[in-house]
Coordinates of C-alpha atoms and ligand atoms in Angstrom, one line a residue:
M13 CA -23.6 16.1 6.2
Q14 CA -26.1 13.2 5.9
N15 CA -24.2 12.0 2.9
S16 CA -20.8 11.8 4.5
E17 CA -22.5 10.1 7.5
T18 CA -23.8 7.3 5.4
G19 CA -20.5 7.5 3.5
T20 CA -18.6 6.7 6.7
V21 CA -20.7 3.6 7.4
R22 CA -20.5 2.5 3.8
V23 CA -16.8 2.9 3.7
L24 CA -16.2 1.0 6.9
W25 CA -18.7 -1.7 5.8
R26 CA -16.1 -2.7 3.2
L27 CA -14.0 -4.1 6.0
V28 CA -16.5 -6.9 6.6
P29 CA -15.0 -9.4 4.2
Y30 CA -11.6 -9.0 5.8
A31 CA -13.1 -9.0 9.4
K32 CA -15.4 -11.9 8.9
K33 CA -13.5 -14.3 11.2
A34 CA -13.0 -11.7 13.8
L35 CA -16.5 -10.4 13.9
P36 CA -18.0 -12.9 16.4
R37 CA -15.4 -11.9 19.0
I38 CA -15.7 -8.2 18.2
F39 CA -19.5 -8.3 18.5
L40 CA -19.2 -10.3 21.8
G41 CA -16.9 -7.5 22.8
V42 CA -19.6 -4.9 22.1
F43 CA -22.1 -7.0 24.1
A44 CA -19.7 -7.2 27.0
A45 CA -19.1 -3.5 26.9
I46 CA -22.9 -2.8 26.8
A47 CA -23.4 -5.3 29.7
A48 CA -20.8 -3.5 31.8
H49 CA -22.6 -0.2 31.1
L50 CA -26.0 -1.7 31.9
F51 CA -24.8 -2.9 35.3
A52 CA -23.5 0.6 35.9
L53 CA -26.9 2.0 34.9
A54 CA -28.7 -0.5 37.2
I55 CA -26.9 0.9 40.3
P56 CA -28.9 4.2 40.4
Q57 CA -32.2 2.2 40.2
L58 CA -31.3 0.6 43.5
L59 CA -30.1 3.9 44.9
Q60 CA -33.6 5.3 44.2
G61 CA -35.3 2.8 46.6
L62 CA -32.4 3.0 49.1
V63 CA -32.6 6.8 49.4
N64 CA -36.4 6.8 49.6
S65 CA -36.3 4.3 52.4
L66 CA -33.6 6.2 54.2
V67 CA -35.6 9.4 53.9
E68 CA -38.6 7.6 55.3
G69 CA -36.4 6.5 58.2
G70 CA -36.1 2.7 57.6
L71 CA -32.6 1.3 57.8
E72 CA -33.4 -2.4 57.3
A73 CA -33.2 -2.1 53.5
L74 CA -29.6 -0.7 53.8
L75 CA -27.5 -3.9 54.0
P76 CA -29.0 -6.0 51.2
A77 CA -29.1 -2.9 48.9
V78 CA -25.4 -2.1 49.6
G79 CA -24.6 -5.8 49.0
F80 CA -26.5 -5.8 45.8
I81 CA -24.8 -2.6 44.6
L82 CA -21.4 -4.2 45.4
L83 CA -22.4 -7.2 43.3
L84 CA -23.4 -5.0 40.4
G85 CA -20.1 -3.2 40.6
L86 CA -18.3 -6.5 40.5
L87 CA -20.3 -7.6 37.5
E88 CA -19.5 -4.4 35.7
A89 CA -15.7 -4.9 36.4
F90 CA -16.0 -8.5 35.2
F91 CA -17.6 -7.5 31.9
V92 CA -15.0 -4.7 31.3
L93 CA -12.3 -7.4 31.7
L94 CA -14.2 -9.8 29.4
R95 CA -14.5 -7.1 26.7
R96 CA -10.7 -6.5 26.8
W97 CA -10.0 -10.2 26.6
L98 CA -12.4 -10.7 23.7
V99 CA -11.1 -7.9 21.5
L100 CA -7.4 -8.2 22.1
T101 CA -6.6 -10.6 19.3
P102 CA -9.2 -10.5 16.5
G103 CA -7.9 -7.1 15.1
T104 CA -4.5 -8.6 14.5
H105 CA -5.9 -11.3 12.2
V106 CA -7.8 -8.6 10.3
E107 CA -4.7 -6.5 10.0
A108 CA -2.7 -9.5 8.7
S109 CA -5.2 -10.5 6.1
M110 CA -5.6 -7.0 4.9
R111 CA -1.8 -6.6 4.7
N112 CA -1.5 -9.8 2.7
A113 CA -4.2 -8.7 0.3
L114 CA -2.4 -5.4 -0.2
Y115 CA 0.9 -7.0 -0.8
E116 CA -0.6 -9.5 -3.3
K117 CA -2.3 -6.6 -5.1
L118 CA 0.9 -4.6 -5.2
Q119 CA 2.7 -7.6 -6.7
D120 CA -0.1 -8.0 -9.3
L121 CA -0.4 -4.4 -10.3
P122 CA 1.4 -3.4 -13.5
V123 CA 4.6 -1.3 -13.6
A124 CA 2.4 1.7 -14.8
F125 CA 0.8 1.8 -11.4
H126 CA 4.1 1.8 -9.6
D127 CA 5.4 4.6 -11.9
R128 CA 2.5 6.7 -10.7
W129 CA 2.5 5.9 -6.9
P130 CA 5.2 7.0 -4.6
S131 CA 6.6 4.2 -2.5
G132 CA 6.1 6.0 0.8
Q133 CA 2.3 6.3 0.1
L134 CA 2.2 2.5 -0.3
L135 CA 4.3 2.0 2.7
S136 CA 2.2 4.2 4.9
R137 CA -0.9 2.4 3.8
A138 CA 0.6 -1.0 4.5
V139 CA 1.9 0.0 7.9
S140 CA 0.2 2.9 9.7
D141 CA -3.2 2.8 8.0
L142 CA -3.7 -0.9 8.6
S143 CA -2.5 -0.8 12.3
L144 CA -5.0 2.1 12.8
I145 CA -7.8 0.0 11.4
R146 CA -6.8 -2.8 13.7
R147 CA -6.9 -0.6 16.8
W148 CA -10.2 0.9 15.7
L149 CA -11.8 -2.5 15.2
S150 CA -10.8 -3.9 18.5
F151 CA -11.2 -0.7 20.5
G152 CA -12.8 2.2 18.7
F153 CA -15.6 0.3 17.1
V154 CA -16.5 -1.6 20.2
L155 CA -16.5 1.4 22.5
F156 CA -18.2 3.7 20.0
T157 CA -21.1 1.3 19.4
A158 CA -21.4 0.3 23.1
N159 CA -21.3 3.9 24.3
L160 CA -23.9 5.2 21.8
I161 CA -26.3 2.4 22.8
T162 CA -25.6 3.1 26.5
I163 CA -26.4 6.8 26.0
I164 CA -29.6 6.0 24.2
V165 CA -30.6 3.5 27.0
G166 CA -29.5 6.0 29.6
L167 CA -31.7 8.7 28.1
V168 CA -34.7 6.4 28.1
I169 CA -34.1 5.7 31.8
L170 CA -33.9 9.4 32.5
F171 CA -37.3 9.8 30.8
T172 CA -38.8 7.1 32.9
F173 CA -37.6 8.7 36.1
N174 CA -39.4 11.9 35.2
F175 CA -40.6 12.8 31.8
W176 CA -40.1 16.6 32.1
L177 CA -36.8 16.4 33.7
G178 CA -35.7 13.9 31.0
L179 CA -36.9 16.2 28.3
I180 CA -35.0 19.2 29.8
F181 CA -31.8 17.0 30.0
F182 CA -32.3 15.8 26.4
V183 CA -33.0 19.2 24.9
A184 CA -29.9 20.6 26.7
T185 CA -27.8 18.0 25.1
I186 CA -29.0 18.6 21.5
P187 CA -26.0 20.9 20.7
I188 CA -23.7 17.9 21.2
W189 CA -25.4 16.0 18.4
V190 CA -25.3 19.1 16.1
A191 CA -21.6 19.6 16.9
G192 CA -20.9 16.0 16.3
F193 CA -22.4 16.2 12.8
L194 CA -20.5 19.4 12.0
F195 CA -17.3 17.9 13.3
E196 CA -17.6 14.8 11.1
G197 CA -17.5 16.9 7.9
K198 CA -14.6 19.0 9.0
Y199 CA -12.5 16.3 10.6
N200 CA -12.8 14.0 7.5
V201 CA -10.9 16.5 5.5
V202 CA -8.0 17.1 7.9
A203 CA -7.7 13.4 8.7
R204 CA -7.3 12.6 5.1
L205 CA -4.8 15.4 4.5
S206 CA -2.7 14.2 7.5
Q207 CA -2.6 10.6 6.4
D208 CA -1.6 11.6 2.9
Q209 CA 1.0 14.0 4.2
S210 CA 2.6 11.3 6.4
G211 CA 2.7 9.1 3.2
D212 CA 4.6 11.9 1.4
L213 CA 6.9 12.2 4.3
A214 CA 7.6 8.5 4.2
T215 CA 8.4 8.8 0.5
R216 CA 10.9 11.6 1.3
V217 CA 12.6 9.5 4.0
E218 CA 12.8 6.5 1.7
E219 CA 14.3 8.6 -1.1
A220 CA 16.8 10.2 1.2
V221 CA 18.0 6.9 2.6
H222 CA 18.0 5.3 -0.8
G223 CA 19.9 8.2 -2.3
V224 CA 22.2 8.9 0.7
R225 CA 25.4 8.5 -1.4
V226 CA 24.3 11.0 -4.0
L227 CA 23.1 13.5 -1.3
K228 CA 26.4 13.1 0.6
S229 CA 28.6 13.3 -2.4
F230 CA 26.9 16.5 -3.6
G231 CA 27.0 17.9 0.0
R232 CA 23.2 18.2 -0.1
G233 CA 22.5 16.6 3.2
A234 CA 21.4 19.9 4.8
F235 CA 19.2 20.7 1.9
A236 CA 17.5 17.3 2.1
A237 CA 17.1 17.8 5.8
S238 CA 15.5 21.3 5.3
Q239 CA 13.1 19.8 2.7
F240 CA 12.2 17.1 5.1
S241 CA 11.7 19.6 7.9
S242 CA 9.4 21.8 5.9
Q243 CA 7.3 18.8 5.0
A244 CA 7.3 17.7 8.6
T245 CA 6.2 21.2 9.6
E246 CA 3.3 21.0 7.2
L247 CA 2.2 17.7 8.7
R248 CA 2.6 19.2 12.1
S249 CA 0.2 22.0 11.2
T250 CA -2.3 19.6 9.8
E251 CA -2.0 17.6 13.1
M252 CA -2.6 20.8 15.0
K253 CA -5.8 21.4 13.0
K254 CA -6.9 17.9 13.9
A255 CA -6.1 18.5 17.5
K256 CA -8.0 21.8 17.5
A257 CA -11.0 20.2 15.9
V258 CA -10.9 17.5 18.6
A259 CA -10.4 20.1 21.3
N260 CA -13.4 22.0 20.1
I261 CA -15.7 19.0 20.2
W262 CA -14.4 18.1 23.6
L263 CA -15.4 21.5 24.8
Y264 CA -19.0 20.7 23.8
L265 CA -18.8 17.2 25.1
I266 CA -17.7 18.3 28.6
M267 CA -19.5 21.6 28.9
I268 CA -22.9 20.6 27.6
P269 CA -23.5 17.7 30.0
E270 CA -22.5 19.9 32.9
L271 CA -25.0 22.5 31.7
A272 CA -27.7 19.9 31.2
I273 CA -27.1 18.6 34.7
G274 CA -27.2 22.1 36.1
L275 CA -30.5 22.9 34.4
S276 CA -32.1 19.6 35.3
M277 CA -30.9 20.0 38.9
L278 CA -32.7 23.3 39.2
A279 CA -35.9 21.8 37.7
G280 CA -35.5 18.6 39.8
I281 CA -35.2 20.5 43.1
W282 CA -38.3 22.5 42.2
L283 CA -40.1 19.3 41.3
V284 CA -39.1 17.7 44.7
A285 CA -40.1 20.9 46.5
E286 CA -43.5 20.8 44.8
G287 CA -43.9 17.1 45.8
E288 CA -44.0 16.0 42.2
M289 CA -41.0 13.7 42.7
S290 CA -39.3 11.8 45.5
V291 CA -35.7 12.6 46.7
G292 CA -34.7 9.1 45.8
T293 CA -35.7 9.5 42.2
L294 CA -33.8 12.8 42.0
V295 CA -30.7 11.2 43.3
A296 CA -31.1 8.2 40.9
F297 CA -31.7 10.7 38.1
F298 CA -28.3 12.4 38.7
A299 CA -26.5 9.2 39.4
T300 CA -27.6 7.9 36.0
A301 CA -26.6 11.2 34.3
M302 CA -23.2 10.8 35.9
V303 CA -22.9 7.3 34.5
L304 CA -23.6 8.8 31.1
R305 CA -20.8 11.3 31.4
W306 CA -17.9 9.2 30.4
P307 CA -19.6 7.6 27.4
T308 CA -20.6 11.1 26.2
E309 CA -17.2 12.6 26.8
S310 CA -15.5 9.8 25.0
L311 CA -17.6 10.3 21.9
G312 CA -15.3 13.0 20.7
F313 CA -12.3 10.9 20.7
L314 CA -14.1 7.8 19.4
L315 CA -15.8 9.8 16.6
S316 CA -12.4 11.2 15.4
F317 CA -10.9 7.7 15.7
T318 CA -13.8 6.3 13.6
L319 CA -13.2 9.0 11.0
E320 CA -9.5 8.3 10.9
A321 CA -10.3 4.6 10.4
R322 CA -12.6 5.6 7.6
T323 CA -9.8 7.5 5.9
A324 CA -7.4 4.6 6.4
T325 CA -10.0 2.2 4.9
E326 CA -10.5 4.5 1.9
R327 CA -6.7 4.7 1.4
F328 CA -6.4 1.0 1.6
F329 CA -9.2 0.4 -1.0
E330 CA -7.7 3.0 -3.3
V331 CA -4.9 0.5 -3.9
I332 CA -7.1 -2.6 -3.8
D333 CA -9.6 -1.1 -6.3
S334 CA -6.9 0.0 -8.7
E335 CA -7.8 -1.6 -11.9
N336 CA -5.2 -3.9 -13.4
K337 CA -5.5 -3.9 -17.1
I338 CA -2.6 -6.4 -17.5
V339 CA -4.4 -9.6 -16.5
D340 CA -4.4 -13.2 -17.5
P341 CA -6.6 -14.0 -20.5
V342 CA -10.0 -15.7 -20.0
A343 CA -9.1 -18.5 -22.4
P344 CA -5.3 -18.8 -22.1
Q345 CA -3.3 -20.4 -24.9
V346 CA -0.3 -22.5 -24.3
V347 CA 3.0 -22.6 -26.3
S348 CA 3.5 -26.4 -25.9
E349 CA 6.8 -26.8 -27.6
P350 CA 8.3 -23.4 -27.6
K351 CA 10.8 -22.6 -30.4
G352 CA 11.4 -19.0 -29.4
L353 CA 10.2 -17.0 -32.4
L354 CA 9.7 -13.4 -31.1
E355 CA 7.7 -11.0 -33.3
F356 CA 6.7 -7.4 -32.9
N357 CA 3.9 -6.7 -35.3
N358 CA 3.2 -3.1 -35.9
V359 CA 3.6 -2.4 -32.2
R360 CA 2.5 1.1 -31.0
F361 CA 2.9 2.4 -27.6
Q362 CA 2.1 5.5 -25.6
F363 CA 2.7 6.0 -21.9
P364 CA -0.6 6.3 -20.1
D365 CA 0.4 9.7 -18.4
V366 CA 1.6 11.2 -21.7
Q367 CA -1.6 12.9 -22.9
S368 CA -0.5 14.8 -26.1
A369 CA -1.9 13.6 -29.4
D370 CA 1.6 13.0 -30.9
G371 CA 2.9 11.5 -27.7
E372 CA 3.3 8.0 -29.1
L373 CA 6.7 6.6 -28.4
L374 CA 6.5 3.6 -30.7
R375 CA 4.7 4.1 -33.9
G376 CA 4.5 0.7 -35.7
V377 CA 7.5 -1.4 -34.7
N378 CA 8.0 -4.5 -36.9
L379 CA 10.7 -6.9 -35.9
R380 CA 11.1 -10.6 -36.2
V381 CA 13.7 -12.4 -34.1
E382 CA 14.1 -16.0 -35.4
P383 CA 14.5 -18.9 -32.9
G384 CA 18.0 -19.0 -31.7
Q385 CA 19.0 -15.8 -33.3
S386 CA 20.5 -12.9 -31.4
V387 CA 19.4 -9.4 -32.5
A388 CA 21.0 -6.2 -31.2
L389 CA 18.6 -3.3 -30.8
I390 CA 20.2 0.1 -31.1
G391 CA 19.1 3.7 -31.3
L392 CA 19.7 7.1 -29.8
T393 CA 19.2 7.5 -26.1
G394 CA 15.6 8.0 -25.2
C395 CA 14.3 6.5 -28.5
G396 CA 12.3 3.8 -26.6
K397 CA 14.6 0.7 -26.5
T398 CA 14.0 -0.1 -22.8
T399 CA 10.3 0.5 -23.4
L400 CA 10.2 -1.9 -26.3
T401 CA 11.9 -4.6 -24.2
A402 CA 9.5 -4.0 -21.3
L403 CA 6.5 -4.6 -23.7
S404 CA 7.7 -8.1 -24.5
T405 CA 7.0 -9.4 -21.0
R406 CA 3.9 -7.2 -20.6
L407 CA 5.4 -5.0 -18.0
Y408 CA 3.3 -2.6 -20.0
D409 CA 0.8 -3.6 -22.7
V410 CA 1.1 -2.4 -26.2
T411 CA -1.4 0.3 -27.2
G412 CA -1.5 -1.0 -30.8
G413 CA -0.4 -4.0 -32.8
S414 CA 0.8 -7.1 -31.1
I415 CA 3.8 -9.1 -29.8
T416 CA 3.8 -12.8 -30.5
I417 CA 5.8 -15.8 -29.4
D418 CA 5.7 -18.7 -31.9
G419 CA 2.7 -16.9 -33.3
V420 CA 0.7 -16.7 -30.1
D421 CA -0.2 -13.2 -28.9
T422 CA 1.6 -12.5 -25.5
R423 CA -1.8 -11.3 -24.2
D424 CA -3.3 -14.8 -24.8
L425 CA -0.7 -16.4 -22.6
R426 CA -1.0 -16.6 -18.8
R427 CA 1.5 -14.0 -17.4
E428 CA 3.3 -16.7 -15.5
E429 CA 3.8 -18.8 -18.6
L430 CA 4.9 -15.7 -20.6
R431 CA 7.5 -14.9 -17.9
T432 CA 8.9 -18.4 -18.0
L433 CA 9.3 -18.1 -21.7
I434 CA 11.1 -14.8 -21.6
A435 CA 13.6 -13.7 -19.0
M436 CA 15.0 -10.2 -18.7
A437 CA 18.0 -8.5 -17.4
F438 CA 18.2 -4.7 -17.0
E439 CA 21.0 -2.2 -17.0
D440 CA 19.9 -1.1 -13.5
A441 CA 20.4 -4.5 -11.8
T442 CA 18.2 -4.8 -8.8
L443 CA 19.2 -7.5 -6.4
F444 CA 17.4 -8.5 -3.2
S445 CA 18.8 -8.7 0.3
S446 CA 19.4 -12.4 0.3
S447 CA 22.2 -14.8 -0.7
V448 CA 23.8 -14.7 -4.1
R449 CA 22.4 -18.2 -4.8
E450 CA 18.8 -17.0 -4.0
N451 CA 19.3 -14.0 -6.1
I452 CA 20.4 -16.0 -9.1
L453 CA 17.7 -18.7 -8.7
L454 CA 14.9 -16.1 -8.3
G455 CA 13.3 -17.1 -11.6
N456 CA 14.0 -20.8 -11.3
P457 CA 14.2 -21.9 -7.7
T458 CA 14.2 -25.6 -8.6
A459 CA 17.3 -25.3 -10.8
T460 CA 20.0 -27.9 -10.3
E461 CA 23.5 -27.1 -9.0
E462 CA 24.7 -27.7 -12.6
D463 CA 22.3 -25.0 -14.1
L464 CA 23.5 -22.6 -11.4
K465 CA 27.1 -23.2 -12.3
Q466 CA 26.5 -22.8 -16.0
A467 CA 24.6 -19.5 -15.4
I468 CA 27.5 -18.2 -13.4
E469 CA 29.9 -19.2 -16.1
I470 CA 28.0 -17.6 -18.9
A471 CA 27.5 -14.4 -16.9
Q472 CA 31.2 -14.4 -16.0
A473 CA 30.1 -14.1 -12.4
Q474 CA 32.8 -16.5 -11.0
F475 CA 33.8 -13.7 -8.5
A476 CA 30.8 -14.9 -6.4
Y477 CA 32.7 -18.0 -5.4
D478 CA 35.3 -15.9 -3.8
L479 CA 32.9 -13.9 -1.6
P480 CA 33.3 -14.5 2.1
N481 CA 30.6 -17.2 2.2
G482 CA 30.7 -18.1 -1.5
L483 CA 27.3 -18.3 -3.1
D484 CA 25.7 -18.2 0.4
T485 CA 27.0 -14.7 1.1
T486 CA 24.1 -12.3 1.8
I487 CA 24.3 -9.3 -0.4
G488 CA 23.0 -6.1 0.9
E489 CA 19.9 -4.2 0.0
E490 CA 20.0 -3.8 -3.7
G491 CA 23.4 -5.5 -3.7
L492 CA 25.0 -2.3 -2.5
S493 CA 28.1 -4.1 -1.3
L494 CA 28.8 -5.3 -4.9
S495 CA 30.2 -3.2 -7.7
G496 CA 28.0 -2.1 -10.6
G497 CA 29.5 -4.6 -12.9
Q498 CA 29.3 -7.4 -10.3
R499 CA 25.6 -6.6 -9.8
Q500 CA 25.0 -6.7 -13.5
R501 CA 26.6 -10.1 -13.9
I502 CA 24.5 -11.5 -11.0
A503 CA 21.4 -10.1 -12.7
L504 CA 22.5 -11.6 -16.0
A505 CA 23.1 -15.0 -14.3
R506 CA 19.6 -14.7 -12.9
A507 CA 18.1 -14.2 -16.4
V508 CA 20.2 -17.2 -17.8
A509 CA 19.4 -19.5 -14.9
A510 CA 15.7 -19.1 -15.6
K511 CA 16.5 -21.1 -18.7
P512 CA 14.1 -19.1 -20.9
K513 CA 13.4 -19.7 -24.5
I514 CA 13.9 -16.0 -25.1
L515 CA 16.4 -13.7 -23.3
V516 CA 15.7 -10.0 -23.4
L517 CA 18.7 -8.0 -22.2
D518 CA 18.4 -4.3 -21.7
D519 CA 22.0 -3.3 -21.9
P520 CA 23.0 -5.6 -19.1
L521 CA 26.7 -5.4 -19.9
S522 CA 27.2 -1.7 -19.8
A523 CA 29.2 -1.7 -16.6
L524 CA 31.6 -4.5 -17.7
D525 CA 35.0 -3.9 -19.2
V526 CA 35.3 -4.8 -22.9
D527 CA 37.1 -8.1 -22.4
T528 CA 34.6 -9.4 -19.8
E529 CA 31.8 -8.3 -22.1
A530 CA 33.3 -10.2 -25.0
M531 CA 33.6 -13.3 -22.9
V532 CA 29.9 -13.0 -21.8
E533 CA 28.8 -12.4 -25.4
D534 CA 30.8 -15.4 -26.6
A535 CA 29.4 -17.7 -23.9
L536 CA 25.9 -16.4 -24.7
R537 CA 26.4 -17.2 -28.4
H538 CA 27.9 -20.7 -27.9
V539 CA 26.2 -22.1 -24.9
L540 CA 22.8 -20.7 -25.6
K541 CA 22.6 -21.6 -29.2
D542 CA 18.8 -22.4 -28.9
T543 CA 18.0 -19.3 -27.0
T544 CA 16.6 -16.3 -28.9
A545 CA 18.1 -13.1 -27.7
L546 CA 17.1 -9.5 -28.1
I547 CA 19.9 -7.3 -26.7
V548 CA 19.8 -3.6 -26.3
A549 CA 23.3 -2.5 -27.1
H550 CA 25.3 0.6 -26.3
R551 CA 28.6 -0.6 -27.7
P552 CA 29.8 -1.3 -31.2
S553 CA 31.5 -4.4 -29.8
T554 CA 28.2 -5.9 -28.6
V555 CA 26.5 -5.0 -31.9
M556 CA 29.2 -6.8 -33.9
L557 CA 28.7 -10.0 -31.9
A558 CA 25.0 -10.2 -32.7
D559 CA 23.6 -12.0 -35.7
K560 CA 21.5 -9.1 -36.8
V561 CA 21.1 -5.5 -35.8
A562 CA 17.8 -3.6 -35.6
L563 CA 17.8 0.2 -35.6
L564 CA 15.1 2.0 -33.7
Q565 CA 14.4 5.5 -35.0
D566 CA 11.4 7.8 -34.5
G567 CA 9.3 5.0 -33.1
T568 CA 9.9 2.4 -35.8
I569 CA 12.6 -0.1 -37.0
T570 CA 14.1 1.8 -39.9
A571 CA 16.9 -0.7 -40.7
F572 CA 17.5 -4.4 -40.1
G573 CA 20.5 -6.5 -41.2
T574 CA 24.0 -7.4 -40.3
H575 CA 26.3 -4.7 -38.9
Q576 CA 28.2 -4.5 -42.2
E577 CA 24.9 -4.3 -44.3
L578 CA 23.6 -1.4 -42.1
L579 CA 27.0 0.4 -42.2
K580 CA 26.6 0.5 -45.9
S581 CA 22.9 1.2 -46.2
S582 CA 21.9 3.5 -43.4
E583 CA 23.2 7.0 -42.7
H584 CA 21.4 7.1 -39.3
Y585 CA 23.0 3.8 -38.4
R586 CA 26.5 5.2 -39.1
Y587 CA 25.6 8.2 -37.0
V588 CA 24.4 6.1 -34.0
I589 CA 27.4 3.7 -34.3
T590 CA 29.8 6.7 -34.4
S591 CA 28.3 8.2 -31.3
L592 CA 28.4 4.8 -29.5
D593 CA 32.0 4.5 -30.6
I594 CA 32.9 7.8 -29.0
E595 CA 31.0 6.9 -25.8
Q596 CA 32.9 3.6 -25.7
K597 CA 36.3 5.2 -26.2
E598 CA 35.5 7.8 -23.5
R599 CA 34.6 4.9 -21.2
E600 CA 37.7 3.0 -22.0
V601 CA 39.8 6.0 -21.2
N602 CA 38.1 6.3 -17.9
L603 CA 38.6 2.7 -17.0
Ligands
ATP730 N1 6.7 5.9 -17.1 C1 7.0 6.8 -18.1 N2 6.1 7.7 -18.4 C2 6.3 8.6 -19.4 N3 7.4 8.6 -20.2 C3 8.3 7.7 -20.0 C4 8.2 6.8 -18.9 N4 9.3 6.0 -18.9 C5 10.1 6.4 -19.9 N5 9.5 7.5 -20.5 C6 10.0 8.2 -21.7 O1 10.0 7.4 -22.8 C7 11.1 7.6 -23.6 C8 11.9 6.4 -23.9 O2 12.5 5.9 -22.8 P1 13.3 4.5 -22.8 O3 13.8 4.3 -21.4 O4 12.6 3.4 -23.5 O5 14.6 5.0 -23.8 P2 15.9 4.2 -24.1 O6 15.8 4.1 -25.6 O7 15.9 2.9 -23.4 O8 17.0 5.2 -23.7 P3 18.5 4.8 -23.2 O9 19.3 4.5 -24.4 O10 18.9 6.1 -22.6 O11 18.4 3.7 -22.2 C9 12.0 8.7 -22.9 O12 11.8 9.9 -23.5 C10 11.5 8.6 -21.5 O13 11.6 9.9 -20.9
MG731 MG1 17.2 2.2 -21.9

């Protein structure tokens, strides 16, 4: 228990760097809250004298005492207001700075991280966890600290009224502290579970919205809904466990102070009857105990709030602490006058989550793409072509060997420089919800109008001019309003507009008809004479247009040469080409 107690403080302590600017206001908020409570605690002190003088029959002290009590009440109200005003805004700054840090980290983390983490988990961290931390900082932390201090001060005051009475009261409240410690251990577990489950639920919603067409077309809407509902039910039952744990501690927090008051009242009346204590002191004692009731009762809620903030903080730092192994070199090199020589030297690669000993996907790939040359990469499906292209821009890092550009290891280049040297286009073209122009100029926002025009021409994306607002037409999320082939052409224009020295194209023409593809290929070959190109190809026609062809088989390049050469020399090549041919014919029939 002790461990998890220090653990909570240590975890929350990590918020300090983000909360630095907000801390002065937050701590002033704590002081204002304590001041309000202290004024409330001062009232019984006056009551003591007032009652005693009333009992003794004197009325002259009445008016000034009442006036003073009124003043104390007003001061209390003022400090409550002051606390609220102080803590209203600082939390929002903390939330914003944490959210920025999280977003930056997510952008920086490698693809391997995103392969592993469901998007909903990241979304729930960025949204609900951070807003919980904000609320806790400006409300939970302030009240929890202030209330704890008030309770301690209040207990000391009770002891000064009468030591024995104070002791009885204190002993009677010990079960609260025990219950609090026990509660912390239990609640931590369910709070974590609930936050993780809501992340999973967010993932499910995201997937369902994203894949709504697939679900609808397969008539699986009801199935998806039932999956969602069973996950939601799970979350509900975790929430119920949380609520039960809180209800339990509330029981202690409400019942035990009543019991303590009852016991000390018996003892107090006895002490007054014995003449050991004045009536005024007895009244003041109970008035003080009553002031302590709300801070004590609120502890249950504030403790659970604090534990939820701890969990949220842990979940935030799980992302922030994720190690990024794909980082910029300490002493970066520069390719000053890039020629565009791309070499794969004995490249080996195994996905991090593939554990088996023979799980290597690439087992010594050697490939040299000369400056200005275009090389088609072909191989059976699943042989690792996409992976090989992803290695060239360090979306993943090689696990053996090296990839060099003009002889410089890609790991010795700053990532930003590397990614200006190489531009990629993928089969699965992701577009962002902004204008066509912004999508094309993503990799080169300062490109001239001329560059933009040329990129559109090469990619055969002239259709964009005919969209309702031309190049300024906003295309929907992921470019849903465009056809697959249109999306691919915008993505290709994006790669071309980046004006890279090396273009890596992972089958970016698969959705185009053969004629359009031939036009794109032709433009690529003629306009981009100086651009090195590595093109993953799924069509014999694409293959034939390339200067050379590389055949990827069993994790290595087993044949390299012109299409004609390979047709003669490699049986596997003939096999792959025939299967691509069949695929192409099937597609053409379907067109
Ligand atoms: N993140 C990952 N973790 C583990 N294995 C993966 C991961 N991504 C891909 N793979 C596996 O690696 C292999 C190669 O995939 P890759 O996408 O490179 O094939 P490909 O040659 O491009 O295939 P296709 O021609 O169908 O596009 C496949 O067996 C795939 O299942
Ligand atoms: Mg692929």
